GROMACS .gro file of C-alpha atoms in nm:
model
  388
    1UNK     CA    1  -0.799   3.091  -2.925
    2UNK     CA    2  -0.582   2.871  -2.702
    3UNK     CA    3  -0.202   2.902  -2.706
    4UNK     CA    4  -0.163   2.566  -2.886
    5UNK     CA    5  -0.425   2.658  -3.145
    6UNK     CA    6  -0.254   2.996  -3.195
    7UNK     CA    7   0.084   2.833  -3.260
    8UNK     CA    8  -0.081   2.569  -3.474
    9UNK     CA    9  -0.243   2.836  -3.691
   10UNK     CA   10   0.091   3.012  -3.746
   11UNK     CA   11   0.281   2.699  -3.853
   12UNK     CA   12  -0.025   2.566  -4.032
   13UNK     CA   13  -0.048   2.882  -4.244
   14UNK     CA   14   0.322   2.848  -4.336
   15UNK     CA   15   0.282   2.484  -4.439
   16UNK     CA   16  -0.044   2.555  -4.622
   17UNK     CA   17   0.139   2.811  -4.833
   18UNK     CA   18   0.440   2.580  -4.880
   19UNK     CA   19   0.244   2.268  -4.970
   20UNK     CA   20   0.019   2.474  -5.199
   21UNK     CA   21   0.338   2.567  -5.387
   22UNK     CA   22   0.482   2.213  -5.380
   23UNK     CA   23   0.245   2.053  -5.626
   24UNK     CA   24   0.288   1.839  -5.939
   25UNK     CA   25   0.392   2.149  -6.135
   26UNK     CA   26   0.661   2.225  -5.876
   27UNK     CA   27   0.810   1.876  -5.918
   28UNK     CA   28   0.786   1.893  -6.297
   29UNK     CA   29   0.934   2.245  -6.327
   30UNK     CA   30   1.228   2.163  -6.100
   31UNK     CA   31   1.328   1.845  -6.284
   32UNK     CA   32   1.275   1.995  -6.633
   33UNK     CA   33   1.491   2.300  -6.562
   34UNK     CA   34   1.761   2.092  -6.392
   35UNK     CA   35   1.783   1.886  -6.710
   36UNK     CA   36   1.828   2.208  -6.911
   37UNK     CA   37   2.061   2.411  -6.685
   38UNK     CA   38   2.236   2.138  -6.482
   39UNK     CA   39   2.423   2.279  -6.176
   40UNK     CA   40   2.355   2.641  -6.282
   41UNK     CA   41   1.991   2.586  -6.195
   42UNK     CA   42   2.097   2.623  -5.831
   43UNK     CA   43   2.161   2.994  -5.900
   44UNK     CA   44   1.811   3.031  -6.045
   45UNK     CA   45   1.668   2.866  -5.732
   46UNK     CA   46   1.855   3.104  -5.499
   47UNK     CA   47   1.755   3.409  -5.706
   48UNK     CA   48   1.392   3.295  -5.704
   49UNK     CA   49   1.404   3.242  -5.326
   50UNK     CA   50   1.518   3.603  -5.275
   51UNK     CA   51   1.235   3.725  -5.497
   52UNK     CA   52   0.992   3.494  -5.314
   53UNK     CA   53   1.086   3.631  -4.971
   54UNK     CA   54   1.056   3.991  -5.087
   55UNK     CA   55   0.713   3.929  -5.238
   56UNK     CA   56   0.583   3.719  -4.950
   57UNK     CA   57   0.688   3.952  -4.668
   58UNK     CA   58   0.527   4.249  -4.841
   59UNK     CA   59   0.201   4.069  -4.910
   60UNK     CA   60   0.170   3.889  -4.575
   61UNK     CA   61   0.258   4.193  -4.360
   62UNK     CA   62   0.021   4.432  -4.537
   63UNK     CA   63  -0.271   4.190  -4.569
   64UNK     CA   64  -0.244   4.044  -4.218
   65UNK     CA   65  -0.189   4.378  -4.043
   66UNK     CA   66  -0.488   4.530  -4.225
   67UNK     CA   67  -0.697   4.228  -4.119
   68UNK     CA   68  -0.858   4.235  -4.462
   69UNK     CA   69  -0.835   3.975  -4.733
   70UNK     CA   70  -0.644   4.090  -5.041
   71UNK     CA   71  -0.953   4.142  -5.257
   72UNK     CA   72  -1.117   4.367  -4.995
   73UNK     CA   73  -0.797   4.567  -4.956
   74UNK     CA   74  -0.782   4.609  -5.335
   75UNK     CA   75  -1.147   4.720  -5.352
   76UNK     CA   76  -1.085   4.973  -5.074
   77UNK     CA   77  -0.784   5.103  -5.268
   78UNK     CA   78  -0.972   5.140  -5.599
   79UNK     CA   79  -1.339   5.031  -5.622
   80UNK     CA   80  -1.368   4.727  -5.848
   81UNK     CA   81  -0.997   4.641  -5.839
   82UNK     CA   82  -1.061   4.359  -5.591
   83UNK     CA   83  -1.296   4.191  -5.837
   84UNK     CA   84  -1.027   4.201  -6.107
   85UNK     CA   85  -0.769   4.054  -5.866
   86UNK     CA   86  -1.013   3.785  -5.752
   87UNK     CA   87  -1.089   3.690  -6.114
   88UNK     CA   88  -0.719   3.649  -6.196
   89UNK     CA   89  -0.651   3.448  -5.882
   90UNK     CA   90  -0.950   3.217  -5.924
   91UNK     CA   91  -0.875   3.147  -6.292
   92UNK     CA   92  -0.511   3.068  -6.209
   93UNK     CA   93  -0.616   2.860  -5.907
   94UNK     CA   94  -0.859   2.658  -6.115
   95UNK     CA   95  -0.597   2.589  -6.384
   96UNK     CA   96  -0.348   2.485  -6.116
   97UNK     CA   97  -0.603   2.264  -5.945
   98UNK     CA   98  -0.674   2.063  -6.257
   99UNK     CA   99  -0.303   1.980  -6.263
  100UNK     CA  100  -0.309   1.907  -5.890
  101UNK     CA  101  -0.593   1.659  -5.928
  102UNK     CA  102  -0.405   1.498  -6.217
  103UNK     CA  103  -0.095   1.465  -6.000
  104UNK     CA  104  -0.292   1.302  -5.720
  105UNK     CA  105  -0.435   1.052  -5.966
  106UNK     CA  106  -0.087   0.979  -6.099
  107UNK     CA  107   0.033   0.913  -5.744
  108UNK     CA  108  -0.234   0.646  -5.697
  109UNK     CA  109  -0.152   0.495  -6.037
  110UNK     CA  110   0.217   0.462  -5.942
  111UNK     CA  111   0.144   0.321  -5.596
  112UNK     CA  112  -0.145   0.087  -5.667
  113UNK     CA  113  -0.159   0.043  -6.044
  114UNK     CA  114  -0.512   0.181  -6.072
  115UNK     CA  115  -0.630   0.409  -6.351
  116UNK     CA  116  -0.511   0.767  -6.304
  117UNK     CA  117  -0.866   0.902  -6.334
  118UNK     CA  118  -0.993   0.666  -6.064
  119UNK     CA  119  -0.702   0.776  -5.845
  120UNK     CA  120  -0.795   1.141  -5.907
  121UNK     CA  121  -1.154   1.077  -5.799
  122UNK     CA  122  -1.044   0.895  -5.480
  123UNK     CA  123  -0.805   1.179  -5.397
  124UNK     CA  124  -1.077   1.438  -5.456
  125UNK     CA  125  -1.303   1.250  -5.213
  126UNK     CA  126  -1.026   1.265  -4.949
  127UNK     CA  127  -0.984   1.640  -5.005
  128UNK     CA  128  -1.359   1.694  -4.981
  129UNK     CA  129  -1.361   1.500  -4.653
  130UNK     CA  130  -1.130   1.760  -4.497
  131UNK     CA  131  -1.382   2.038  -4.562
  132UNK     CA  132  -1.671   1.826  -4.438
  133UNK     CA  133  -1.513   1.803  -4.092
  134UNK     CA  134  -1.632   2.039  -3.818
  135UNK     CA  135  -1.282   2.174  -3.754
  136UNK     CA  136  -1.180   2.195  -4.120
  137UNK     CA  137  -0.919   2.466  -4.057
  138UNK     CA  138  -0.735   2.265  -3.791
  139UNK     CA  139  -0.754   1.945  -3.998
  140UNK     CA  140  -0.621   2.131  -4.303
  141UNK     CA  141  -0.328   2.274  -4.100
  142UNK     CA  142  -0.227   1.933  -3.960
  143UNK     CA  143  -0.272   1.764  -4.299
  144UNK     CA  144  -0.036   2.015  -4.464
  145UNK     CA  145   0.228   1.986  -4.189
  146UNK     CA  146   0.238   1.606  -4.179
  147UNK     CA  147   0.253   1.556  -4.555
  148UNK     CA  148   0.508   1.838  -4.587
  149UNK     CA  149   0.746   1.656  -4.352
  150UNK     CA  150   0.686   1.326  -4.535
  151UNK     CA  151   0.791   1.483  -4.866
  152UNK     CA  152   1.110   1.631  -4.721
  153UNK     CA  153   1.221   1.301  -4.566
  154UNK     CA  154   1.154   1.097  -4.881
  155UNK     CA  155   1.324   1.342  -5.117
  156UNK     CA  156   1.622   1.357  -4.879
  157UNK     CA  157   1.656   0.979  -4.917
  158UNK     CA  158   1.653   1.007  -5.297
  159UNK     CA  159   1.924   1.276  -5.281
  160UNK     CA  160   2.137   1.035  -5.074
  161UNK     CA  161   2.111   0.753  -5.327
  162UNK     CA  162   2.140   0.981  -5.634
  163UNK     CA  163   2.484   1.099  -5.516
  164UNK     CA  164   2.482   1.440  -5.689
  165UNK     CA  165   2.805   1.640  -5.739
  166UNK     CA  166   2.765   1.861  -5.431
  167UNK     CA  167   3.075   2.075  -5.499
  168UNK     CA  168   2.965   2.157  -5.855
  169UNK     CA  169   2.612   2.227  -5.734
  170UNK     CA  170   2.729   2.474  -5.471
  171UNK     CA  171   2.991   2.628  -5.702
  172UNK     CA  172   2.746   2.696  -5.985
  173UNK     CA  173   2.475   2.802  -5.742
  174UNK     CA  174   2.707   3.094  -5.662
  175UNK     CA  175   2.870   3.135  -6.006
  176UNK     CA  176   2.634   3.008  -6.277
  177UNK     CA  177   2.744   2.909  -6.626
  178UNK     CA  178   2.396   2.966  -6.767
  179UNK     CA  179   2.092   3.178  -6.680
  180UNK     CA  180   1.733   3.145  -6.794
  181UNK     CA  181   1.480   3.425  -6.734
  182UNK     CA  182   1.186   3.197  -6.813
  183UNK     CA  183   1.303   2.948  -6.551
  184UNK     CA  184   1.323   3.226  -6.292
  185UNK     CA  185   0.974   3.356  -6.376
  186UNK     CA  186   0.836   3.004  -6.364
  187UNK     CA  187   0.991   2.924  -6.026
  188UNK     CA  188   0.874   3.248  -5.865
  189UNK     CA  189   0.532   3.204  -6.023
  190UNK     CA  190   0.517   2.846  -5.899
  191UNK     CA  191   0.617   2.945  -5.544
  192UNK     CA  192   0.446   3.276  -5.468
  193UNK     CA  193   0.252   3.350  -5.786
  194UNK     CA  194  -0.124   3.350  -5.826
  195UNK     CA  195  -0.315   3.220  -5.528
  196UNK     CA  196  -0.016   3.059  -5.354
  197UNK     CA  197   0.130   3.342  -5.148
  198UNK     CA  198  -0.221   3.442  -5.035
  199UNK     CA  199  -0.298   3.087  -4.915
  200UNK     CA  200  -0.120   3.122  -4.582
  201UNK     CA  201  -0.204   3.485  -4.506
  202UNK     CA  202  -0.576   3.434  -4.569
  203UNK     CA  203  -0.553   3.133  -4.337
  204UNK     CA  204  -0.395   3.358  -4.069
  205UNK     CA  205  -0.681   3.606  -4.100
  206UNK     CA  206  -0.941   3.328  -4.079
  207UNK     CA  207  -0.765   3.198  -3.766
  208UNK     CA  208  -0.769   3.544  -3.605
  209UNK     CA  209  -0.393   3.600  -3.629
  210UNK     CA  210  -0.393   3.951  -3.773
  211UNK     CA  211  -0.321   4.308  -3.672
  212UNK     CA  212   0.004   4.491  -3.599
  213UNK     CA  213   0.039   4.325  -3.258
  214UNK     CA  214   0.094   3.990  -3.433
  215UNK     CA  215   0.360   4.119  -3.675
  216UNK     CA  216   0.647   3.901  -3.537
  217UNK     CA  217   0.435   3.587  -3.579
  218UNK     CA  218   0.326   3.698  -3.927
  219UNK     CA  219   0.692   3.745  -4.031
  220UNK     CA  220   0.785   3.406  -3.886
  221UNK     CA  221   0.503   3.227  -4.065
  222UNK     CA  222   0.581   3.398  -4.398
  223UNK     CA  223   0.953   3.316  -4.389
  224UNK     CA  224   0.891   2.959  -4.267
  225UNK     CA  225   0.667   2.895  -4.567
  226UNK     CA  226   0.937   3.010  -4.810
  227UNK     CA  227   1.205   2.815  -4.620
  228UNK     CA  228   1.009   2.490  -4.652
  229UNK     CA  229   0.960   2.536  -5.028
  230UNK     CA  230   1.329   2.629  -5.066
  231UNK     CA  231   1.444   2.313  -4.887
  232UNK     CA  232   1.222   2.088  -5.098
  233UNK     CA  233   1.317   2.268  -5.422
  234UNK     CA  234   1.692   2.246  -5.360
  235UNK     CA  235   1.678   1.883  -5.247
  236UNK     CA  236   1.481   1.791  -5.559
  237UNK     CA  237   1.733   1.985  -5.769
  238UNK     CA  238   2.020   1.786  -5.614
  239UNK     CA  239   1.844   1.456  -5.676
  240UNK     CA  240   1.772   1.554  -6.037
  241UNK     CA  241   2.128   1.676  -6.087
  242UNK     CA  242   2.266   1.344  -5.965
  243UNK     CA  243   2.059   1.166  -6.229
  244UNK     CA  244   2.132   1.393  -6.527
  245UNK     CA  245   2.510   1.417  -6.469
  246UNK     CA  246   2.520   1.037  -6.456
  247UNK     CA  247   2.408   1.044  -6.819
  248UNK     CA  248   2.043   0.943  -6.777
  249UNK     CA  249   1.781   1.112  -6.991
  250UNK     CA  250   1.466   1.243  -6.826
  251UNK     CA  251   1.138   1.105  -6.955
  252UNK     CA  252   0.963   1.396  -7.129
  253UNK     CA  253   0.622   1.257  -7.038
  254UNK     CA  254   0.705   1.233  -6.667
  255UNK     CA  255   1.045   1.388  -6.587
  256UNK     CA  256   1.002   1.387  -6.209
  257UNK     CA  257   0.919   1.014  -6.202
  258UNK     CA  258   1.226   0.932  -6.409
  259UNK     CA  259   1.450   1.112  -6.155
  260UNK     CA  260   1.322   0.901  -5.867
  261UNK     CA  261   1.330   0.578  -6.068
  262UNK     CA  262   1.679   0.628  -6.210
  263UNK     CA  263   1.813   0.721  -5.866
  264UNK     CA  264   1.656   0.443  -5.659
  265UNK     CA  265   1.501   0.189  -5.896
  266UNK     CA  266   1.154   0.050  -5.827
  267UNK     CA  267   1.167   0.171  -5.467
  268UNK     CA  268   1.241   0.520  -5.599
  269UNK     CA  269   0.944   0.496  -5.835
  270UNK     CA  270   0.713   0.408  -5.544
  271UNK     CA  271   0.863   0.693  -5.342
  272UNK     CA  272   0.778   0.921  -5.633
  273UNK     CA  273   0.419   0.798  -5.610
  274UNK     CA  274   0.402   0.895  -5.243
  275UNK     CA  275   0.572   1.232  -5.299
  276UNK     CA  276   0.359   1.339  -5.593
  277UNK     CA  277   0.041   1.229  -5.414
  278UNK     CA  278   0.137   1.427  -5.102
  279UNK     CA  279   0.233   1.727  -5.314
  280UNK     CA  280  -0.082   1.709  -5.524
  281UNK     CA  281  -0.342   1.648  -5.254
  282UNK     CA  282  -0.213   1.929  -5.030
  283UNK     CA  283  -0.215   2.160  -5.332
  284UNK     CA  284  -0.572   2.057  -5.415
  285UNK     CA  285  -0.673   2.160  -5.063
  286UNK     CA  286  -0.472   2.484  -5.071
  287UNK     CA  287  -0.587   2.593  -5.416
  288UNK     CA  288  -0.954   2.532  -5.342
  289UNK     CA  289  -0.945   2.699  -4.999
  290UNK     CA  290  -0.756   3.008  -5.119
  291UNK     CA  291  -0.938   3.056  -5.449
  292UNK     CA  292  -1.276   3.053  -5.273
  293UNK     CA  293  -1.144   3.290  -5.004
  294UNK     CA  294  -1.105   3.549  -5.280
  295UNK     CA  295  -1.477   3.590  -5.335
  296UNK     CA  296  -1.640   3.472  -5.013
  297UNK     CA  297  -1.650   3.832  -4.881
  298UNK     CA  298  -1.831   3.965  -5.189
  299UNK     CA  299  -2.173   3.845  -5.072
  300UNK     CA  300  -2.311   3.694  -4.748
  301UNK     CA  301  -2.425   3.386  -4.942
  302UNK     CA  302  -2.066   3.308  -5.040
  303UNK     CA  303  -1.956   3.339  -4.678
  304UNK     CA  304  -2.240   3.124  -4.549
  305UNK     CA  305  -2.182   2.844  -4.798
  306UNK     CA  306  -1.803   2.877  -4.848
  307UNK     CA  307  -1.737   2.514  -4.749
  308UNK     CA  308  -1.985   2.390  -5.005
  309UNK     CA  309  -1.829   2.619  -5.268
  310UNK     CA  310  -1.481   2.485  -5.185
  311UNK     CA  311  -1.612   2.132  -5.230
  312UNK     CA  312  -1.770   2.236  -5.562
  313UNK     CA  313  -1.437   2.382  -5.672
  314UNK     CA  314  -1.263   2.050  -5.604
  315UNK     CA  315  -1.536   1.851  -5.778
  316UNK     CA  316  -1.532   2.080  -6.083
  317UNK     CA  317  -1.151   2.054  -6.114
  318UNK     CA  318  -1.178   1.676  -6.095
  319UNK     CA  319  -1.453   1.658  -6.358
  320UNK     CA  320  -1.246   1.874  -6.596
  321UNK     CA  321  -0.940   1.653  -6.553
  322UNK     CA  322  -1.135   1.328  -6.593
  323UNK     CA  323  -1.300   1.468  -6.907
  324UNK     CA  324  -1.005   1.645  -7.071
  325UNK     CA  325  -0.677   1.526  -6.916
  326UNK     CA  326  -0.365   1.730  -6.841
  327UNK     CA  327  -0.028   1.706  -7.023
  328UNK     CA  328   0.303   1.778  -6.846
  329UNK     CA  329   0.369   2.099  -7.039
  330UNK     CA  330   0.053   2.256  -6.893
  331UNK     CA  331   0.202   2.221  -6.544
  332UNK     CA  332   0.503   2.427  -6.648
  333UNK     CA  333   0.287   2.681  -6.836
  334UNK     CA  334   0.059   2.742  -6.539
  335UNK     CA  335   0.357   2.828  -6.318
  336UNK     CA  336   0.462   3.083  -6.578
  337UNK     CA  337   0.106   3.223  -6.591
  338UNK     CA  338   0.110   3.276  -6.215
  339UNK     CA  339   0.442   3.455  -6.256
  340UNK     CA  340   0.255   3.720  -6.456
  341UNK     CA  341  -0.019   3.747  -6.194
  342UNK     CA  342   0.235   3.810  -5.915
  343UNK     CA  343   0.347   4.160  -6.027
  344UNK     CA  344  -0.016   4.270  -6.050
  345UNK     CA  345  -0.109   4.141  -5.703
  346UNK     CA  346   0.212   4.265  -5.542
  347UNK     CA  347   0.178   4.612  -5.699
  348UNK     CA  348  -0.176   4.642  -5.557
  349UNK     CA  349  -0.056   4.545  -5.210
  350UNK     CA  350   0.238   4.789  -5.225
  351UNK     CA  351   0.007   5.076  -5.323
  352UNK     CA  352  -0.233   4.984  -5.041
  353UNK     CA  353   0.053   4.980  -4.789
  354UNK     CA  354   0.103   5.354  -4.836
  355UNK     CA  355  -0.258   5.450  -4.757
  356UNK     CA  356  -0.320   5.553  -4.395
  357UNK     CA  357  -0.695   5.513  -4.445
  358UNK     CA  358  -0.634   5.142  -4.513
  359UNK     CA  359  -0.343   5.066  -4.279
  360UNK     CA  360  -0.419   5.292  -3.982
  361UNK     CA  361  -0.115   5.358  -3.762
  362UNK     CA  362   0.095   5.088  -3.929
  363UNK     CA  363   0.392   5.218  -4.127
  364UNK     CA  364   0.509   4.965  -4.382
  365UNK     CA  365   0.885   4.927  -4.409
  366UNK     CA  366   1.039   5.156  -4.674
  367UNK     CA  367   1.301   4.888  -4.738
  368UNK     CA  368   1.032   4.626  -4.806
  369UNK     CA  369   0.849   4.868  -5.034
  370UNK     CA  370   1.166   4.929  -5.236
  371UNK     CA  371   1.254   4.562  -5.278
  372UNK     CA  372   0.886   4.489  -5.344
  373UNK     CA  373   0.883   4.728  -5.640
  374UNK     CA  374   1.214   4.582  -5.755
  375UNK     CA  375   1.044   4.240  -5.762
  376UNK     CA  376   0.751   4.383  -5.959
  377UNK     CA  377   0.983   4.541  -6.216
  378UNK     CA  378   1.214   4.238  -6.226
  379UNK     CA  379   0.927   3.997  -6.288
  380UNK     CA  380   0.783   4.218  -6.561
  381UNK     CA  381   1.127   4.264  -6.718
  382UNK     CA  382   1.206   3.892  -6.718
  383UNK     CA  383   0.860   3.819  -6.855
  384UNK     CA  384   0.920   4.056  -7.147
  385UNK     CA  385   1.269   3.913  -7.206
  386UNK     CA  386   1.143   3.555  -7.197
  387UNK     CA  387   0.855   3.602  -7.439
  388UNK     CA  388   0.976   3.860  -7.691
   0.00000   0.00000   0.00000
């Protein structure tokens, strides 16, 4: 691997993880919870970021240093456990991807006025084209990076015109007036839950960036991914806050669109179309790639035809959406579902990190293990609190 390709794989993995997280559900969850919690939602975002970093560093370090995909590490820990993990990840990834395809179709509808289902099909064809290319990995990395930057710039513009109360936002980010456990679970689930946190680290392994010698680069890539999602989440929160404190009501059918439109009029609505399409299409790519990576090592046939299986995953998600549709509340629910999957996946990784037969000479940080188990317990506790 050349030096440029090596660096490209590291940043590409970070942006693949980040843009996998920043999908239609991410936009919907952020605007919905801002409308409920107002400035106090900033505290929930910061708390979720701390939980995200703890989870991501544990998972990325252990998986990448072992040079084994998560399902293989789980199977080596306890025979059959990898199949259970893969099943949970793939089911969650498929549910997410139906929403991602829907979001891409909505983006085309906003921008060009075409039927959302037609837009979904066109977007799916674009996603499939990435995996038909000879250097699919490199194309996927560059695609994620470019569209990630586009989203940040456009949302930054909407924040500027929305004129949110910055002092109140910062004040209540530190000292909240309200707290919502469900919102925290949903945000963590939507950022590092399910397949998302594994998206980047599996990409690193596929690119050959694994082993203890690459630990500094693994740490950098993991934290960069979280930083990108944090920037986008907080900017979107500020834009939404500017709209709701001005007295505007968010459209229940499409809360994210109403934020952009109320803040910047018709131009804002078109910007929303671009943002949701970028968010959705990169998530389609990330969900398909990562979900398939969870069973491609189970049989040589899966490895040989993994590109075709990825394409099939995208096509199947599109067919389901075109046939059934996807309401906004499903996007929020799926993020919560992935919040339940996270403690299971993280607990498996933490147990594997203590086994010399799996990790060799690598000694996983005691501090990371402690905060990792705190995340597991915190997520389970908040899940119980939110649903009892």
